[in-house]
Amino acid sequence: MTLKTLLLGAVATSALAPAAYAERGEDGHVNIIYWQAPSIMTPYLSGGTKDIEAASLVLEPLGRYDQTGALVPYLAAEIPTVENGGVSEDLTTITWKLKEGLTWSDGTPLTSADVKFTADYCMDPEGGCAQLAKFDHISEIETPDDLTIIVHFDKAMPNPYGPFMGGQSPILQKAQFESCMGAAASTCTEANFKPVGTGPFVVDEFKPNDVISLSANPNYRDPAKPAFATATLKGGGDAESAARAVLQTGEMDYAWNLQLAPDVLASMAEAGAGVPVSAFGTLVERIEMNMTDPSPDLPEGERATVAHPHPILSDLNVRKALSMAIDRDLLVEVGYGQAGRATCNLVPAPEMYASPNTDCLTQDLDGAKALLEEAGWTDSDGDGIRDKDGEKLSLLYQSSTNAVRQDFQALIKDWWNQIGVEVELRNVDSSVFFGGDPGSPDTFQKFYADVEMYANNFDGTDPQSYLQMYRCGNEPKPSSQWQGENINRYCDPAYDALLDELAATGELSKRGEIAKKLNEMLTKDSYTIVPLVDRGRVSAHSNSLGGVILNTWDSELWNAADWYRIDG
């Protein structure tokens, strides 16, 4: 079967959540807590999940992925396919049709010009767009009328659903953002904090890294939705306090990403105020190895850039030894229980894209020591820390502030100490770590550490755009205002060539084979990414909140328009 054939009939017609049981606004207020506080309301200036999902309450794409991974229309009248004529036979164009009568929250019409502008905005070379990979290979966008958008690609695109699909690629209002192009993008505070959108809510007040106050969009396309007149998205704190606020005290209606020990979560749920919900997708907790030198001794602007290779981690044997020393099964037991699975893959799902690689699943401390010895890293002065050519095997290991991540850091530090590695631990407030502030030294993009640990995932079911993040040149750097998706600064021309082959391949089984190889190049072959745990997404909602459908393929808030209050 070819993917072209798949496009003829595989776009599922999926029923969304049940209609709200109330007219717009009649269910009062809903409280949402994201313990990683949003710092901006546009996914184009932040790759952080908390920013992408907060923005999804306001900004919408042409189509989304539902809870099964199927493509469903939102602003578009239908999902374009080869069968319905929306995707050309040669797979080089995709034609979207907007629903008629759509308006922005300010009452002005949404048109094809807004869609085209969104692409121009992200593709501006001086803008540092965090979602640039979504717009790969676009050669031209035509707008023959107010409802039609024709996207032309410079090559056949077996998966043409990169731009304008999912929570990472919503539509921006041209009138609001047209003065925010290029280098000016990050300076448009009003637009970035209070975007005009088409979603169920509008921003009334935005306090970065704290709280967002929202109200129902008076011009939302369904007059009966949203059921809630107002909403608060509270940020900050930690996963434990967020879980308690829903499951025990009932202060909050929805809590996101409850990264807690399984026994803690189960104990809280006994209070009966709410219920945890979980599902597996593509969320992988992993360690990224910095392939560049983050030393503060380097001039500012050169730290953590490709101009300076890492003095220790450029050695493949060191990276491999660090992976071999880790007991992933114990990490799962400690951190996630039934909501986690040990993995060696960056792409753990869907099955057709998941490599059978299991080499990393067995901890091998002795093998790790032998590998370091073979590579010339020995303890020459007997202090327990290996060295080579005068360089101590010493690493700064950073992550975000979170109880499970700090447990992981402590365990991994101990294992690395056992093989002769000196480890300094650092944790950074999540809102800062995952923020996009180009002036902060503590973001995960800037990567002023040797190794760092975090998790993210891709929306939809095709990993092509996710794997494209690690293309040469896509790394965060000063010239891109420290935006970019190639966090560890990996670069291999052979990897890039295979990416190009994936982009030109329509046969479904062949796409699976290529994706598996790309995954293995990043993990099994180079160890620039060290996967740890395939994480089930765990969130929670109050017993009085109806309509919640946990979605691991898109924003968790994807169907907030369908939420409603359950009486009693």
Coordinates of C-alpha atoms in Angstrom, one line a residue, residues 77-490:
A77 CA -14.6 22.6 5.7
E78 CA -13.0 19.1 5.3
I79 CA -9.6 17.5 5.4
P80 CA -8.1 17.5 1.8
T81 CA -7.3 14.1 0.4
V82 CA -6.5 12.7 -3.0
E83 CA -10.0 11.2 -3.1
N84 CA -11.8 14.5 -2.6
G85 CA -9.4 16.4 -4.9
G86 CA -7.8 18.3 -2.1
V87 CA -4.4 16.7 -2.6
S88 CA -3.0 16.5 -6.1
E89 CA -2.3 13.2 -7.8
D90 CA 1.5 14.0 -7.8
L91 CA 1.3 14.9 -4.1
T92 CA 2.8 18.4 -4.7
T93 CA -0.2 20.5 -3.7
I94 CA -2.8 20.5 -1.0
T95 CA -5.9 22.7 -1.3
W96 CA -7.7 23.8 1.8
K97 CA -11.2 25.3 1.9
L98 CA -12.2 27.4 4.8
K99 CA -15.7 27.0 6.3
E100 CA -18.0 29.8 5.3
G101 CA -18.8 32.6 7.7
L102 CA -15.9 32.2 10.1
T103 CA -14.9 35.3 12.1
W104 CA -12.1 36.3 14.4
S105 CA -13.0 37.0 18.0
D106 CA -13.0 40.7 17.1
G107 CA -15.8 40.1 14.6
T108 CA -13.8 40.5 11.4
P109 CA -13.8 37.8 8.8
L110 CA -11.2 35.0 8.7
T111 CA -9.9 34.7 5.2
S112 CA -7.3 32.8 3.1
A113 CA -5.1 35.9 3.5
D114 CA -4.7 35.1 7.2
V115 CA -3.7 31.5 6.4
K116 CA -1.1 32.6 3.9
F117 CA 0.2 35.3 6.2
T118 CA 0.7 32.7 9.0
A119 CA 3.1 30.7 6.7
D120 CA 4.9 33.9 5.6
Y121 CA 5.3 34.8 9.3
C122 CA 6.8 31.5 10.3
M123 CA 9.0 31.2 7.2
D124 CA 10.6 34.6 7.7
P125 CA 14.3 33.8 8.0
E126 CA 14.8 36.4 10.7
G127 CA 11.8 35.4 12.8
G128 CA 13.2 32.4 14.7
C129 CA 9.9 30.5 14.3
A130 CA 9.8 27.5 16.7
Q131 CA 7.6 25.5 14.3
L132 CA 9.6 26.1 11.1
A133 CA 9.8 22.3 10.3
K134 CA 6.0 22.3 9.8
F135 CA 6.5 24.5 6.7
D136 CA 9.3 22.5 5.1
H137 CA 9.4 22.4 1.3
I138 CA 6.7 25.0 0.7
S139 CA 7.4 26.8 -2.6
E140 CA 4.3 29.0 -2.9
I141 CA 0.9 29.6 -1.4
E142 CA -1.9 30.8 -3.6
T143 CA -5.2 32.4 -2.4
P144 CA -7.5 32.5 -5.4
D145 CA -10.4 33.6 -3.3
D146 CA -11.2 34.3 0.4
L147 CA -11.9 30.7 1.2
T148 CA -9.3 28.8 -0.8
I149 CA -5.6 28.2 0.1
I150 CA -3.4 26.2 -2.3
V151 CA -0.1 25.2 -0.8
H152 CA 2.5 24.2 -3.4
F153 CA 5.5 22.1 -2.4
D154 CA 8.8 21.9 -4.2
K155 CA 8.6 18.1 -4.1
A156 CA 6.1 15.4 -3.6
M157 CA 4.9 15.4 0.0
P158 CA 3.5 12.0 0.9
N159 CA 2.4 13.6 4.2
P160 CA 1.2 17.1 3.2
Y161 CA -0.3 17.8 6.6
G162 CA 2.6 19.8 8.2
P163 CA 1.4 23.3 7.8
F164 CA -1.9 24.4 9.5
M165 CA -2.5 21.1 11.2
G166 CA -2.5 20.5 14.9
G167 CA -2.0 22.7 17.9
Q168 CA 1.6 23.6 16.9
S169 CA 0.5 25.3 13.6
P170 CA -2.6 27.5 14.2
I171 CA -3.7 30.5 12.1
L172 CA -2.7 34.0 13.1
Q173 CA -4.7 37.1 12.3
K174 CA -2.8 39.1 9.6
A175 CA -4.1 42.4 10.8
Q176 CA -2.8 41.9 14.3
F177 CA 0.6 40.3 13.4
E178 CA 1.6 41.9 10.1
S179 CA 3.9 44.4 11.9
C180 CA 5.5 41.6 13.9
M181 CA 7.4 39.9 11.0
G182 CA 11.0 38.7 11.2
A183 CA 13.2 40.2 14.0
A184 CA 10.2 42.1 15.3
A185 CA 8.3 38.9 16.2
S186 CA 9.4 38.7 19.8
T187 CA 8.8 42.5 20.4
C188 CA 5.0 42.4 19.8
T189 CA 4.0 41.9 23.4
E190 CA 0.3 42.7 23.0
A191 CA -0.1 40.3 20.1
N192 CA 2.0 37.6 21.6
F193 CA 0.1 37.8 25.0
K194 CA -3.4 38.5 23.7
P195 CA -3.7 37.1 20.2
V196 CA -7.0 37.5 18.4
G197 CA -8.2 34.0 17.6
T198 CA -11.1 31.9 16.4
G199 CA -11.1 29.5 19.4
P200 CA -13.6 29.2 22.2
F201 CA -12.0 31.7 24.4
V202 CA -10.3 35.1 24.3
V203 CA -7.6 36.4 26.6
D204 CA -8.7 39.1 29.0
E205 CA -5.5 39.3 31.0
F206 CA -2.1 37.5 30.6
K207 CA 0.4 37.5 33.4
P208 CA 3.5 35.6 32.0
N209 CA 4.6 32.6 34.1
D210 CA 1.6 33.1 36.3
V211 CA -2.1 33.2 35.3
I212 CA -4.3 33.7 32.2
S213 CA -7.8 35.0 32.5
L214 CA -10.1 34.2 29.6
S215 CA -13.7 34.6 28.6
A216 CA -16.0 33.0 26.1
N217 CA -15.4 34.2 22.5
P218 CA -18.5 36.1 21.6
N219 CA -18.0 35.3 17.9
Y220 CA -17.3 31.6 18.3
R221 CA -18.8 29.7 15.3
D222 CA -21.1 27.5 17.5
P223 CA -23.6 29.8 19.3
A224 CA -24.0 27.1 22.1
K225 CA -20.3 26.9 22.9
P226 CA -18.3 27.2 25.0
A227 CA -20.5 26.3 28.0
F228 CA -18.2 28.2 30.3
A229 CA -18.5 32.0 30.4
T230 CA -15.0 32.4 31.8
A231 CA -11.9 30.4 32.4
T232 CA -8.7 30.7 34.4
L233 CA -5.5 28.9 33.4
K234 CA -3.3 29.0 36.5
G235 CA 0.4 28.3 36.0
G236 CA 3.2 27.5 38.4
G237 CA 3.7 25.3 41.4
D238 CA 4.4 21.7 40.9
A239 CA 2.7 18.5 39.7
E240 CA 1.8 17.4 43.2
S241 CA 0.0 20.6 44.1
A242 CA -1.8 20.6 40.8
A243 CA -3.0 17.0 41.3
R244 CA -4.1 17.8 44.8
A245 CA -6.1 20.8 43.6
V246 CA -8.2 18.6 41.4
L247 CA -8.3 15.2 43.1
Q248 CA -8.4 16.2 46.7
T249 CA -9.5 19.8 47.3
G250 CA -11.6 20.4 44.2
E251 CA -10.2 23.9 43.7
M252 CA -9.4 23.2 40.1
D253 CA -11.3 21.4 37.3
Y254 CA -8.5 20.2 35.2
A255 CA -4.8 19.5 35.9
W256 CA -2.3 18.8 33.2
N257 CA 0.7 16.5 33.1
L258 CA 0.7 14.9 36.5
Q259 CA 4.2 13.6 36.5
L260 CA 4.0 11.9 39.9
A261 CA 4.9 8.6 41.5
P262 CA 2.0 6.2 40.8
D263 CA 1.3 5.5 44.5
V264 CA 1.1 9.3 45.2
L265 CA -1.5 9.7 42.4
A266 CA -3.5 6.7 43.5
S267 CA -3.6 8.0 47.1
M268 CA -4.8 11.4 46.1
A269 CA -7.6 9.9 43.9
E270 CA -9.0 8.2 46.9
A271 CA -10.4 11.6 48.1
G272 CA -13.0 11.3 45.3
A273 CA -13.1 14.9 44.1
G274 CA -11.7 14.0 40.6
V275 CA -10.3 11.2 38.4
P276 CA -6.9 10.7 36.7
V277 CA -7.0 10.0 33.0
S278 CA -4.2 8.6 31.0
A279 CA -3.2 7.5 27.5
F280 CA 0.0 6.6 25.6
G281 CA 1.2 8.5 22.6
T282 CA 4.7 9.6 21.6
L283 CA 5.9 11.4 24.8
V284 CA 9.4 10.2 25.5
E285 CA 11.4 11.4 28.6
R286 CA 15.0 11.5 27.3
I287 CA 18.5 12.8 27.9
E288 CA 19.9 15.0 25.1
M289 CA 23.7 15.2 24.8
N290 CA 25.1 18.6 23.9
M291 CA 27.3 18.2 20.9
T292 CA 28.7 21.7 21.4
D293 CA 30.7 23.3 24.2
P294 CA 28.6 25.2 26.7
S295 CA 31.6 26.5 28.7
P296 CA 31.1 29.9 30.2
D297 CA 34.8 30.5 29.4
L298 CA 33.8 31.0 25.7
P299 CA 32.6 34.4 24.5
E300 CA 28.9 35.1 24.8
G301 CA 27.4 34.3 21.4
E302 CA 29.8 31.3 20.9
R303 CA 28.7 29.2 23.9
A304 CA 26.7 26.1 22.8
T305 CA 27.2 26.8 19.1
V306 CA 28.5 24.6 16.4
A307 CA 31.7 26.7 16.3
H308 CA 32.9 24.8 19.3
P309 CA 32.4 21.0 19.5
H310 CA 32.0 19.5 23.0
P311 CA 35.3 18.5 24.5
I312 CA 33.9 15.3 26.1
L313 CA 30.6 14.4 24.5
S314 CA 32.0 14.5 21.0
D315 CA 33.3 11.0 21.9
L316 CA 30.7 8.4 20.9
N317 CA 32.0 6.0 23.5
V318 CA 31.3 8.4 26.3
R319 CA 27.8 8.9 25.1
K320 CA 27.2 5.2 24.8
A321 CA 28.7 4.5 28.2
L322 CA 26.4 7.0 29.8
S323 CA 23.4 5.3 28.3
M324 CA 24.6 1.8 29.3
A325 CA 24.9 2.8 32.9
I326 CA 21.1 3.6 33.2
D327 CA 18.5 1.2 34.6
R328 CA 15.4 2.3 32.8
D329 CA 13.1 -0.3 34.4
L330 CA 13.9 1.2 37.8
L331 CA 13.2 4.7 36.4
V332 CA 9.8 3.5 35.3
E333 CA 9.1 1.9 38.6
V334 CA 10.1 5.0 40.6
G335 CA 8.5 7.6 38.3
Y336 CA 5.5 6.3 36.4
G337 CA 4.4 2.8 37.3
Q338 CA 1.7 1.7 34.8
A339 CA 1.9 5.1 33.1
G340 CA 5.5 4.4 31.8
R341 CA 7.4 2.0 29.7
A342 CA 11.2 1.7 29.3
T343 CA 12.2 2.6 25.7
C344 CA 15.2 3.0 23.5
N345 CA 13.3 4.9 20.9
L346 CA 12.7 8.6 20.4
V347 CA 9.7 7.6 18.2
P348 CA 7.9 4.9 20.3
A349 CA 4.6 4.9 18.3
P350 CA 2.7 4.3 16.1
E351 CA 3.9 0.8 15.7
M352 CA 4.8 1.0 12.1
Y353 CA 7.4 3.7 12.9
A354 CA 8.7 2.2 16.2
S355 CA 12.2 0.5 15.9
P356 CA 12.5 -2.9 17.5
N357 CA 15.7 -1.7 19.2
T358 CA 15.9 -3.0 22.8
D359 CA 19.7 -2.8 23.3
C360 CA 19.5 -0.1 26.0
L361 CA 17.0 -1.9 28.2
T362 CA 19.5 -3.9 30.2
Q363 CA 21.8 -1.9 32.5
D364 CA 25.5 -2.7 32.0
L365 CA 27.7 -0.8 34.5
D366 CA 30.7 -3.1 33.9
G367 CA 30.4 -2.7 30.1
A368 CA 30.1 1.1 30.5
K369 CA 33.4 1.1 32.5
A370 CA 35.1 -1.1 29.9
L371 CA 34.0 1.2 27.1
L372 CA 35.4 4.3 28.8
E373 CA 38.7 2.5 29.5
E374 CA 38.9 1.5 25.9
A375 CA 38.3 5.1 24.9
G376 CA 41.2 6.3 27.1
W377 CA 39.1 7.7 30.0
T378 CA 41.0 6.4 33.1
D379 CA 41.2 7.5 36.7
S380 CA 44.9 8.5 36.5
D381 CA 45.1 10.2 39.9
G382 CA 42.8 7.8 41.9
D383 CA 40.2 10.4 42.9
G384 CA 37.3 8.3 41.4
I385 CA 36.8 10.6 38.4
R386 CA 38.1 9.6 35.0
D387 CA 40.2 11.9 32.9
K388 CA 41.8 12.0 29.5
D389 CA 44.4 14.4 28.2
G390 CA 44.0 16.6 31.2
E391 CA 40.2 16.8 30.9
K392 CA 38.1 15.6 33.8
L393 CA 35.0 13.5 32.9
S394 CA 32.8 16.0 34.6
L395 CA 29.2 16.9 33.4
L396 CA 26.6 19.5 34.3
Y397 CA 23.2 17.7 34.1
Q398 CA 20.1 20.0 34.0
S399 CA 16.4 19.5 33.9
S400 CA 13.2 21.3 34.9
T401 CA 12.0 21.5 38.5
N402 CA 9.8 18.5 39.0
A403 CA 9.8 15.8 41.7
V404 CA 10.0 12.8 39.2
R405 CA 12.8 14.5 37.2
Q406 CA 14.8 15.2 40.3
D407 CA 14.4 11.6 41.4
F408 CA 15.7 10.6 37.9
Q409 CA 18.6 13.0 38.2
A410 CA 19.6 11.6 41.6
L411 CA 19.5 8.0 40.3
I412 CA 21.3 8.7 37.1
K413 CA 24.0 10.8 38.9
D414 CA 24.6 7.8 41.2
W415 CA 25.0 5.4 38.2
W416 CA 27.3 7.8 36.4
N417 CA 29.4 8.3 39.5
Q418 CA 29.8 4.5 39.7
I419 CA 31.4 4.5 36.2
G420 CA 33.8 7.4 37.1
V421 CA 31.8 10.4 35.9
E422 CA 31.6 13.5 38.1
V423 CA 28.1 15.0 37.9
E424 CA 26.7 18.4 38.9
L425 CA 22.9 18.6 39.0
R426 CA 20.9 21.7 38.2
N427 CA 17.1 22.1 38.0
V428 CA 15.4 25.2 36.5
D429 CA 11.9 26.4 37.1
S430 CA 9.7 24.8 34.4
S431 CA 8.3 28.1 33.2
V432 CA 11.8 29.4 32.5
F433 CA 13.3 26.2 31.3
F434 CA 10.6 25.7 28.6
G435 CA 10.1 29.4 27.9
G436 CA 11.4 31.1 24.8
D437 CA 13.1 34.1 26.3
P438 CA 16.2 34.7 24.1
G439 CA 17.8 36.6 27.0
S440 CA 17.6 33.8 29.5
P441 CA 20.6 31.6 30.1
D442 CA 18.4 28.8 31.5
T443 CA 16.2 27.7 28.6
F444 CA 16.4 24.2 27.3
Q445 CA 17.0 25.7 23.8
K446 CA 20.0 27.7 24.8
F447 CA 21.4 24.5 26.5
Y448 CA 24.1 26.0 28.7
A449 CA 24.8 22.5 30.2
D450 CA 26.4 19.3 29.1
V451 CA 23.3 17.1 29.2
E452 CA 19.7 17.9 29.8
M453 CA 16.5 15.9 30.4
Y454 CA 13.0 16.7 29.2
A455 CA 10.1 15.2 27.2
N456 CA 8.1 16.3 24.2
N457 CA 6.2 14.7 21.4
F458 CA 4.8 15.2 17.9
D459 CA 1.2 15.8 17.0
G460 CA -0.5 13.6 14.5
T461 CA 0.6 10.1 13.6
D462 CA 3.4 10.7 11.1
P463 CA 6.9 11.5 12.6
Q464 CA 8.4 13.1 9.6
S465 CA 8.3 16.7 10.9
Y466 CA 9.5 15.5 14.3
L467 CA 12.5 13.7 12.9
Q468 CA 13.2 16.8 10.7
M469 CA 14.0 18.7 13.9
Y470 CA 17.5 17.3 13.9
R471 CA 18.5 18.5 10.5
C472 CA 21.8 20.3 10.2
G473 CA 21.4 24.0 10.7
N474 CA 18.1 23.7 12.6
E475 CA 19.9 24.2 16.0
P476 CA 19.1 27.2 18.3
K477 CA 21.7 29.9 17.8
P478 CA 22.1 33.6 18.4
S479 CA 21.1 34.4 14.8
S480 CA 17.7 32.7 15.3
Q481 CA 17.2 34.3 18.7
W482 CA 18.0 30.9 20.2
Q483 CA 15.0 29.3 18.6
G484 CA 15.3 26.0 16.8
E485 CA 14.3 22.4 17.3
N486 CA 17.7 20.6 17.0
I487 CA 18.3 21.0 20.7
N488 CA 21.5 18.9 20.9
R489 CA 23.1 20.4 17.8
Y490 CA 23.3 17.1 16.0

